[in-house]
Structure formats: C-alpha cells, structure tokens
Amino acid sequence: MKTSSGNFFEDFKLDQKIVHATPRTVTEGDVSLYSALYGTRFAVQSADSFAKAIGYARAPIDDLLVFHTVFGKTVPDISLNAVANLGYADCRFLLPVYPGDTLSAVSEVIGLRENANKTSGIVYVRSTGFNQHGKEALSYVRWVMVRKRDNNAPAPEAVAPKLPVEVSPEKLGAALPAIDVSKYDFTLAGSAHRFGDYKAGEKIDHVDGMTVEDAEQQIATRLYQNTAKVHFNNFAQKSDRFGKRLIYGGVVISLARALSFNGLGNAFHIAAINGGRHVAPLFAGDTVFAWSEVLDAKELPGRKDVGALRLRTVATKDKPCADFPYKNDDEYAEGVILDLDYWVLIPR
Amino acid sequence: MKTSSGNFFEDFKLDQKIVHATPRTVTEGDVSLYSALYGTRFAVQSADSFAKAIGYARAPIDDLLVFHTVFGKTVPDISLNAVANLGYADCRFLLPVYPGDTLSAVSEVIGLRENANKTSGIVYVRSTGFNQHGKEALSYVRWVMVRKRDNNAPAPEAVAPKLPVEVSPEKLGAALPAIDVSKYDFTLAGSAHRFGDYKAGEKIDHVDGMTVEDAEQQIATRLYQNTAKVHFNNFAQKSDRFGKRLIYGGVVISLARALSFNGLGNAFHIAAINGGRHVAPLFAGDTVFAWSEVLDAKELPGRKDVGALRLRTVATKDKPCADFPYKNDDEYAEGVILDLDYWVLIPR
Amino acid sequence: MKTSSGNFFEDFKLDQKIVHATPRTVTEGDVSLYSALYGTRFAVQSADSFAKAIGYARAPIDDLLVFHTVFGKTVPDISLNAVANLGYADCRFLLPVYPGDTLSAVSEVIGLRENANKTSGIVYVRSTGFNQHGKEALSYVRWVMVRKRDNNAPAPEAVAPKLPVEVSPEKLGAALPAIDVSKYDFTLAGSAHRFGDYKAGEKIDHVDGMTVEDAEQQIATRLYQNTAKVHFNNFAQKSDRFGKRLIYGGVVISLARALSFNGLGNAFHIAAINGGRHVAPLFAGDTVFAWSEVLDAKELPGRKDVGALRLRTVATKDKPCADFPYKNDDEYAEGVILDLDYWVLIPR
C-alpha cells in the first residue's frame, strides 16, 4: 500500500517516537492569511515597528498559527482515525517564531488505554514542534480516542500519563524576549489595561460575533496542512451523523482569541495552554461569540516586564455572552462550543 | 469596562485628535490576498520588474489596499456606532507604500452636527495614515452619522467643515515618483491608451461582472482589521432590516476599480478621491458591474510623465452597464450601488 | 473601443505572436494562498530547509502555480471567447521559479481550423512563460474552440500542428537542479517510496476527497489573473446552460495533484504535461476525488538522482475512486471530470 489511511489504535506503542512529515516554512503570506481569516489585532504580531520597539527582531508569528501548523503535521499519523479529540495539556510556547522559520514536528506516545468496548482506545502523545535549527518551539500533550482497525487486536497495558492541571508560572515566558515596557505604546496597542488591572474572578464579555463559512475554514485548515477529513469531504459528511462538514476546532480557538482582543488587548502572547475542550461542533453559518474569566494572575519569577494571566475563554455559537454562559450544574450550557484554559502574558 | 463598544456622538469633541490602534505592516502576503480577492491587473502593482523599469523601487502596494488599511484602523473609534457612512472628500495619496512598510492612523474631529431628532449626529473627521517613518501616506475626510448613547446628552455647537468638491490638480501626484514613460511597456500593461486618448464626457462600460461571496468579503474586511459588525455577525444581522450581512463598501470600491482595468488599463495610480457614495447595499451572491465617465482631463503642473483623469466610476449590482445606468432625475437608478469620483494618473 | 472583448476566431493569424499583458511577480504570499487553497504537502515546495538540503536555492514555487499564472495571462487574448478548452500538449517546465521571480507570457498561433458549421474554429497556440531575465520557464501547446464574431468571415487555410503524444523522457528535468538524494529525508517527505517502487500498470486510489466552494475557486482564479467570465459572473451564468458558475479547470488539476500526495509523496516535481482533458464541469459543493495509474517509468539520460513516472491522474466528482473509474467502452464514466497525462520526477 502506497497510500496511508493513518494509524489505528493497535498501531501505537508506548514510547514510540513518530517523526511527522512535511516541514513547513511559515512566511509573511501565512501571516496575512491568518490575519484575514480571524481579524486578529494584537499590535505586536501586526506591526514590525511595534514589535521591534519593545525588543523583538520583528513581528513574531501568531502563537496559534505556530500551534495549528505543528498540530496539522501530527494529524496524518495521530488522529486520522480519531473518534474524538479529547483534550490538550501542558502546552508551552518555547521560542519566538518569525517569518522564514521552518517548523517540523515529532510526537511520542506517552499513554495508551483501550476502551471497554474494545473498538477504540485513547492515545496520549507529547508533540513537539521544532524550528529549522532543531530548537523546540512548542510542546504539548494531547489525547485522542482512536478507532481500532481490528477489534480483536490485543489491548496494550493501560498507561495514562500524569498531566499537570496547569503549566506552572515559572515555566512561562520562554518564547517572549525581555521587553522594554517603556517602549510599549498602549495607545497603539488599543488598550490601557496592564497586568495589574486584571483580577482573578473578573469576567469579560468580548462582545463581538463572527460568522464562519466553509470556504474560510477549509482555507484555514489547509493552510495548516491539516488533513482531517471531516472538515473537507462533504460527500462523506453527508452520510455522517451531522450531515455536513465540521468547522476545524483550531478555527474556533483562533476566532475566540481574536475576539478576546476586545477586553484583553495587551495580552499579546499566549505562553501556555493548560487544557482545552471542544464541547460541541460548529458548522458553517454559525456565529461565534466569546467571553473570558481571569482564573489567576501571577508574577513571573525574575521578570519585571510582564505578568501572567490564567484565562478561561469560552466560545459559543449563536449565543451572545453578556451573561457569561458556561455550565448548568456539571453540563455545559446550550451553545457553548469551546472551553479553553491558558496563560497569557501582559505588560506590567 | 475593559471592552470597547466604540464612541457615540456625544463622545466626540471638535478638534479632538484620536490616535488609532493597531499599526499594520503591509506585506507581500497582503498584496497576494488583495490580488486574489479582486483580480486587479494593473502592471505597475503586479510586477516588480515593470515597476522598477519606470522608476519605482519595486511594485508599490495598491492604493486602495493602503486606503482600506488606514480606514480599517479608524473604524473602532469613529464608526462602530455609525448609522450610515455619508461621504468622503479630499482624499489624497501622498507617498508610495511598499511591502514592509507599517501603516498607522490618526483622526481629527473637524466637524460635528447633531441631527434634528437628537438621536444621532454627523461626525466629520480628517484621517491621516502614516508610514513607519512618520510620513503622511494618505489623508482624507469622511463623515458618518453616529448614534447617541444618551439622547439627552447636550448638542455641541454645529460646525461643518468646508470641503473641496474636487482635489485640485496641482495637489496630485505626491505618491507617484517621476516615471520614465519611455520604459513603460504599453503591451505588457495591456492597453495602448494614454492620457491624450481620453476626453471629458467619454463613457466606458467595463463589461465584466464579478459575483461576491460572504467568505470573500469577510476575508477582505478582516485583512484590513476593519471591525464593523454588519459585515461579520450574521446572528445579529438576521434580526436587522436586511436580514443578512452587508458586503463591506471597500470591497465594492476595489471590485469596481479592478473591473475598470478593462478600458483604463494604464490609469495605474489613484491620486485622489474627490467623493464617494455607497448608494445601496450589496449582498452575497450579487454580481458587481461598473462603468466610468471621464469628468475631466488635466495636465499636472511641472510633470511631463503623466496626466490626470477625473473619473466617475459607477458600480451596479446584477445590472450590466452597456447603457451606463446612473440617475433618473435626481434619484439613483435601480441597481446602482456606488458613485465614486476620483483622479487617476496615466502616462502621457 | 478602449475595452477588450477578446479575440474571435477570425482575429487569429497563423504564426501570429501575441505578447500577453500583466507580468506578475510571484511571491511568498502566492505560495501561502496556493497551499491554503489546495492543501498541497510536497516537502520540497513546503519547506526552504528541505529544498536547500537537496540542492535548491530555496523552496521553489509549485509547478502548477507557475502553470496557472502563465495560463492566466493568455486568457484575455486567447480564450475569452472560447466555447471549449480542447486540450494541452507538450507542456514542459524549464526552469525552477522562486518567490520574487516575475512571470510574463507570449503565445504563437501554430494552427487554425474553422469548424464545419462556420460559427467557430479551433485555435492552436504555443504559449511560453518567461521569467524576469527573459528565460523560458514553461512552454506548452493548447487548443481551444473559439467563436467567430462574424460567421461570414472567410476561413483561413486549415493548419493543425503535429503534436507529440508524450514529451520524450530526454526532454524532462530542465526545471529540476541535480539533487542530492542522500540528503532527501523520506520520513520528512512523508513517503518511503522511490522511483523503483512504482511499476507501469500500477493504480493508486488517492483516497481523500475535497469539496470546493465558489469563494475558493474565485480566489484561486483571480490569484492567477485569469479573466474567464464563466468562473465569476453568476448573473450571466444563471441564464447559461448550467445555470451557475463553473469551477476553473486549473482548480481541479491542482486539487487532483494535491490529493495525489497520498500515494505519490515523493513525486515532488511535475516535469511535463503530455495532455489533459476536462471531461465534465465541476460546480460549487461538489467533492473531488482522484486516482492515478503509472503509465510508464523511465530513467532520465545522464541523471542518477531522479527517475520519471508517466502518470494518468483521473479526478472525479462525488465519486470515490476505490474502483478506479475511468471509461466504459470509449465513453468516460459518469463522475469523471479530469483525465491528465503527465510526467513527474521522483528520487531514485
């Protein structure tokens, strides 16, 4: 067989290392498309002059563009036969990435657990994105439920990795050079609010809504060379449970992040993702809204330039967020589609 | 409040200066997207080799991409609560802009007039786009009708700026370096017609039609970091008077300009916009056509390389322009969506 | 008339040379859009680091982006009044093209034959794409059926060029620098299969499907500055035989090529196109599938680094290709939309 149908649950072995295909040079073209797909407005990523003034070599690539690019490489090997993408943990951004850098990805299988029904199992991988110099740019754990090819294949010994609930603050900031806050122009950045202005428990409705089209999510998902079939193949999707293409979850994350500019305009860098859950599917024609809660605010050891806010950003579909929809008892409220827990860095 | 809902009429003060957020480095990526969204074919902007041959450093950024980018920055402060975008005047392009340049924007309130019904008022601003060296790249006046937050807020003294009906020819050409017309290849440019071939009163049907999709106009509008809600939020638009998203007016202008290549192939530079009116809304699925009338043809003081044509370009929807639809008595004809009055420069 | 409605059959003369308008600098922005529109994953075109390791100056522009760009330039002069695009032959890629290069195009009329009904005729042209140094980057023959403006115009002497059924192997490889196969990382490339692993007669189902939207094909077609009306003008298309816009055939070719990565991951360079036929139209919402047959495998005279595979790639709509749908007797099977015969180069 020269074509790949991806790995099935029984193909994964504990400690297996998978070098993913298709290194990708990220360019100014990708940056433009990323901007045009989500409307992101953080000044550091938008303008070379702004980024240079505070200490970057030039405007860095948006953190989530780095994430989606690395994630995309893992899909053909890890999740082509996934039933569900279950979660992320311990995702850390480790290096600024600039136009012209080339990203590649490697994953290691760190956990395996067959499901009771023996038709699928959970695969835990740590995926690492490298730049062209072999330096780690991104590292994260994700776990997915993957179908078995042969239900009779024997179950591996069950191993579940111990994962941190949050990335601890002392691990944050590797991808952010020391910045000169005196050169950070808060007017040009579009917000006067600094680290000290946000308090744990504070909730922010990001107000705006953004409708998504299939042409947009297909363009986005292909930009990341992500091959997950459910986003592209409407012929097959028509006979699937939803009857249509699903919007790629990365699109939801990026839209929520772009919407969060309104209220978090200086939180320009995502330093880590503690966890994330795609609560419900999104379809073309739906409108995405978002709100955030400040879960924590922490100083960074040894850094006076920025502080860290731990945020929960919740995205919804066709549901404005003035009343901060989240959960009713233990169930996610109707309309919630994303529950993302992450650290952002913001000038002090 | 950390989120912005934009300014309301009573928030604006005469002579107020507003420094807009989010400087933006325009890149080759933006140029590609601009080409792909509108299909523009002017040789100067399309090819470095063509632009260099006549005296540019390289292919300059399309004038309207500069305009939309600067305009986009003003939206969050000026027109987020606009009822209507009423007009433009005295818009001049002042400097060539190249990939790698960073644009930022500042506006000054130059007029205010509350409406009789006291629920809204007209705000006149002069907006200026600067490059990374602080040089003026673009300057224009626009006026918008903006809602009041509080209908009881007191009315400011009414001040309406005196605006020129046209930019006078001696002010044209600042953004166009002296070009070597002997190196301008009219075959490669796609048209044999020079300044002297156009006469006032001449009408040109641009023949072609271009259908617009919501995915396209959303991608375009976000590329300019324009946050006007009516273009993106279909959930809200469903309960609005039109029941759907409106195509961004900048998309109409750019499409009309791109269509005008067929008939005006050497009019490669927009030097000024005298005025413009979005006569009727455009929606996804509609097809845009355009025609132009030469209103005037003027030599430029001190320049032998190019002359100026004052054009009226009229765009329509679902209405081919062989019979030059414009006005019936004083009313715009059914199907007319744009009435744009501007100066282009064209080799002599 | 300052506007062009394109040439009609009687406007073409044998041996006529047509210099096409609008040179185009291809950039990293175009590369990003090309990736995002088709999801191509060949490592050489995706990553500078990969391309440099084997001997390129940097990642080259995708061969089909070069083809579509050159083809697009010919449309306003050659095929604006085409009834049908009949075929391609002897298409050879002659030079690597890199971001920053500027492409222009010239065509020569090499054959003319009026149809029996005297309302149209077949025009054969050899079109050549040049870079900014005047070097040939691409050369191909295509023939189109073009309408007559005046059915009474006299018929030219019928001349049909003699065209090769295939580009002979010794003519392949001009656009591929000698590569160092020892530096070609087959893991990063995503496939272990080399020249010697493919045999004539082998059939490969490329498995995946890709649904196409009008916004995507319009963006793609405009990126190539292709002005063929049937792809853009839905107002006119509504009263045409299909009642809607047609997806540009170049989009089908590029999608089939991108899908073919799954099974042909190391066949990174298209060296020549022997022939191609758009068997049936594609419309928005349809899903494209593809399969390939290895028609031949040939060593290249004087080259030890790569070998040539002659492929037939067949694309279908809404029809998965596990059973390799092609022809029933002499008729193309229902659902087949493209029959493309071409040479790819692949490491030995």
PDB file of N, CA and C in Angstrom, chain B residues 147-176:
ATOM      1  N   ARG B 147     -24.765  57.267  16.175  1.00  0.00           N
ATOM      2  CA  ARG B 147     -25.824  57.252  17.195  1.00  0.00           C
ATOM      3  C   ARG B 147     -25.365  57.942  18.477  1.00  0.00           C
ATOM      4  N   LYS B 148     -26.320  58.500  19.211  1.00  0.00           N
ATOM      5  CA  LYS B 148     -26.029  58.975  20.559  1.00  0.00           C
ATOM      6  C   LYS B 148     -26.237  57.828  21.543  1.00  0.00           C
ATOM      7  N   ARG B 149     -25.423  57.820  22.588  1.00  0.00           N
ATOM      8  CA  ARG B 149     -25.613  56.831  23.654  1.00  0.00           C
ATOM      9  C   ARG B 149     -26.822  57.263  24.484  1.00  0.00           C
ATOM     10  N   ASP B 150     -26.844  58.558  24.743  1.00  0.00           N
ATOM     11  CA  ASP B 150     -27.877  59.151  25.604  1.00  0.00           C
ATOM     12  C   ASP B 150     -28.524  60.281  24.807  1.00  0.00           C
ATOM     13  N   ASN B 151     -29.795  60.103  24.465  1.00  0.00           N
ATOM     14  CA  ASN B 151     -30.450  61.117  23.634  1.00  0.00           C
ATOM     15  C   ASN B 151     -30.541  62.474  24.336  1.00  0.00           C
ATOM     16  N   ASN B 152     -30.378  62.460  25.658  1.00  0.00           N
ATOM     17  CA  ASN B 152     -30.441  63.719  26.398  1.00  0.00           C
ATOM     18  C   ASN B 152     -29.105  64.439  26.495  1.00  0.00           C
ATOM     19  N   ALA B 153     -28.067  63.810  26.006  1.00  0.00           N
ATOM     20  CA  ALA B 153     -26.766  64.493  26.036  1.00  0.00           C
ATOM     21  C   ALA B 153     -26.885  65.786  25.233  1.00  0.00           C
ATOM     22  N   PRO B 154     -26.261  66.870  25.736  1.00  0.00           N
ATOM     23  CA  PRO B 154     -26.412  68.167  25.065  1.00  0.00           C
ATOM     24  C   PRO B 154     -25.725  68.182  23.695  1.00  0.00           C
ATOM     25  N   ALA B 155     -26.293  68.936  22.797  1.00  0.00           N
ATOM     26  CA  ALA B 155     -25.731  69.036  21.443  1.00  0.00           C
ATOM     27  C   ALA B 155     -24.531  69.970  21.445  1.00  0.00           C
ATOM     28  N   PRO B 156     -23.472  69.613  20.710  1.00  0.00           N
ATOM     29  CA  PRO B 156     -22.339  70.535  20.576  1.00  0.00           C
ATOM     30  C   PRO B 156     -22.722  71.644  19.606  1.00  0.00           C
ATOM     31  N   GLU B 157     -21.937  72.698  19.603  1.00  0.00           N
ATOM     32  CA  GLU B 157     -22.129  73.740  18.593  1.00  0.00           C
ATOM     33  C   GLU B 157     -21.936  73.105  17.221  1.00  0.00           C
ATOM     34  N   ALA B 158     -22.834  73.410  16.306  1.00  0.00           N
ATOM     35  CA  ALA B 158     -22.744  72.800  14.976  1.00  0.00           C
ATOM     36  C   ALA B 158     -21.620  73.428  14.172  1.00  0.00           C
ATOM     37  N   VAL B 159     -20.712  72.577  13.709  1.00  0.00           N
ATOM     38  CA  VAL B 159     -19.604  73.023  12.858  1.00  0.00           C
ATOM     39  C   VAL B 159     -19.485  72.043  11.696  1.00  0.00           C
ATOM     40  N   ALA B 160     -19.588  72.572  10.487  1.00  0.00           N
ATOM     41  CA  ALA B 160     -19.383  71.719   9.317  1.00  0.00           C
ATOM     42  C   ALA B 160     -18.185  72.249   8.542  1.00  0.00           C
ATOM     43  N   PRO B 161     -17.207  71.398   8.276  1.00  0.00           N
ATOM     44  CA  PRO B 161     -16.009  71.883   7.583  1.00  0.00           C
ATOM     45  C   PRO B 161     -16.319  72.222   6.140  1.00  0.00           C
ATOM     46  N   LYS B 162     -15.575  73.131   5.596  1.00  0.00           N
ATOM     47  CA  LYS B 162     -15.705  73.456   4.180  1.00  0.00           C
ATOM     48  C   LYS B 162     -14.820  72.472   3.426  1.00  0.00           C
ATOM     49  N   LEU B 163     -15.410  71.727   2.527  1.00  0.00           N
ATOM     50  CA  LEU B 163     -14.660  70.675   1.843  1.00  0.00           C
ATOM     51  C   LEU B 163     -14.615  70.941   0.355  1.00  0.00           C
ATOM     52  N   PRO B 164     -13.494  70.654  -0.281  1.00  0.00           N
ATOM     53  CA  PRO B 164     -13.398  70.879  -1.722  1.00  0.00           C
ATOM     54  C   PRO B 164     -14.251  69.859  -2.482  1.00  0.00           C
ATOM     55  N   VAL B 165     -14.877  70.312  -3.556  1.00  0.00           N
ATOM     56  CA  VAL B 165     -15.641  69.402  -4.404  1.00  0.00           C
ATOM     57  C   VAL B 165     -14.695  68.452  -5.137  1.00  0.00           C
ATOM     58  N   GLU B 166     -13.539  68.969  -5.477  1.00  0.00           N
ATOM     59  CA  GLU B 166     -12.519  68.098  -6.054  1.00  0.00           C
ATOM     60  C   GLU B 166     -11.159  68.481  -5.491  1.00  0.00           C
ATOM     61  N   VAL B 167     -10.255  67.505  -5.456  1.00  0.00           N
ATOM     62  CA  VAL B 167      -8.864  67.805  -5.138  1.00  0.00           C
ATOM     63  C   VAL B 167      -8.309  68.517  -6.358  1.00  0.00           C
ATOM     64  N   SER B 168      -7.661  69.657  -6.137  1.00  0.00           N
ATOM     65  CA  SER B 168      -7.208  70.400  -7.323  1.00  0.00           C
ATOM     66  C   SER B 168      -5.969  69.733  -7.909  1.00  0.00           C
ATOM     67  N   PRO B 169      -5.860  69.773  -9.237  1.00  0.00           N
ATOM     68  CA  PRO B 169      -4.813  69.004  -9.924  1.00  0.00           C
ATOM     69  C   PRO B 169      -3.405  69.265  -9.417  1.00  0.00           C
ATOM     70  N   GLU B 170      -3.117  70.464  -8.944  1.00  0.00           N
ATOM     71  CA  GLU B 170      -1.741  70.709  -8.511  1.00  0.00           C
ATOM     72  C   GLU B 170      -1.405  69.949  -7.235  1.00  0.00           C
ATOM     73  N   LYS B 171      -2.409  69.422  -6.571  1.00  0.00           N
ATOM     74  CA  LYS B 171      -2.133  68.624  -5.367  1.00  0.00           C
ATOM     75  C   LYS B 171      -1.947  67.136  -5.682  1.00  0.00           C
ATOM     76  N   LEU B 172      -2.073  66.768  -6.936  1.00  0.00           N
ATOM     77  CA  LEU B 172      -1.992  65.352  -7.297  1.00  0.00           C
ATOM     78  C   LEU B 172      -0.557  64.920  -7.568  1.00  0.00           C
ATOM     79  N   GLY B 173      -0.273  63.674  -7.327  1.00  0.00           N
ATOM     80  CA  GLY B 173       0.988  63.106  -7.798  1.00  0.00           C
ATOM     81  C   GLY B 173       2.054  62.916  -6.739  1.00  0.00           C
ATOM     82  N   ALA B 174       1.776  63.295  -5.485  1.00  0.00           N
ATOM     83  CA  ALA B 174       2.803  63.167  -4.444  1.00  0.00           C
ATOM     84  C   ALA B 174       3.250  61.722  -4.242  1.00  0.00           C
ATOM     85  N   ALA B 175       2.335  60.775  -4.482  1.00  0.00           N
ATOM     86  CA  ALA B 175       2.676  59.362  -4.247  1.00  0.00           C
ATOM     87  C   ALA B 175       3.258  58.689  -5.478  1.00  0.00           C
ATOM     88  N   LEU B 176       3.417  59.433  -6.531  1.00  0.00           N
ATOM     89  CA  LEU B 176       3.919  58.840  -7.776  1.00  0.00           C
ATOM     90  C   LEU B 176       5.274  59.450  -8.121  1.00  0.00           C
TER      91      LEU B 176
END
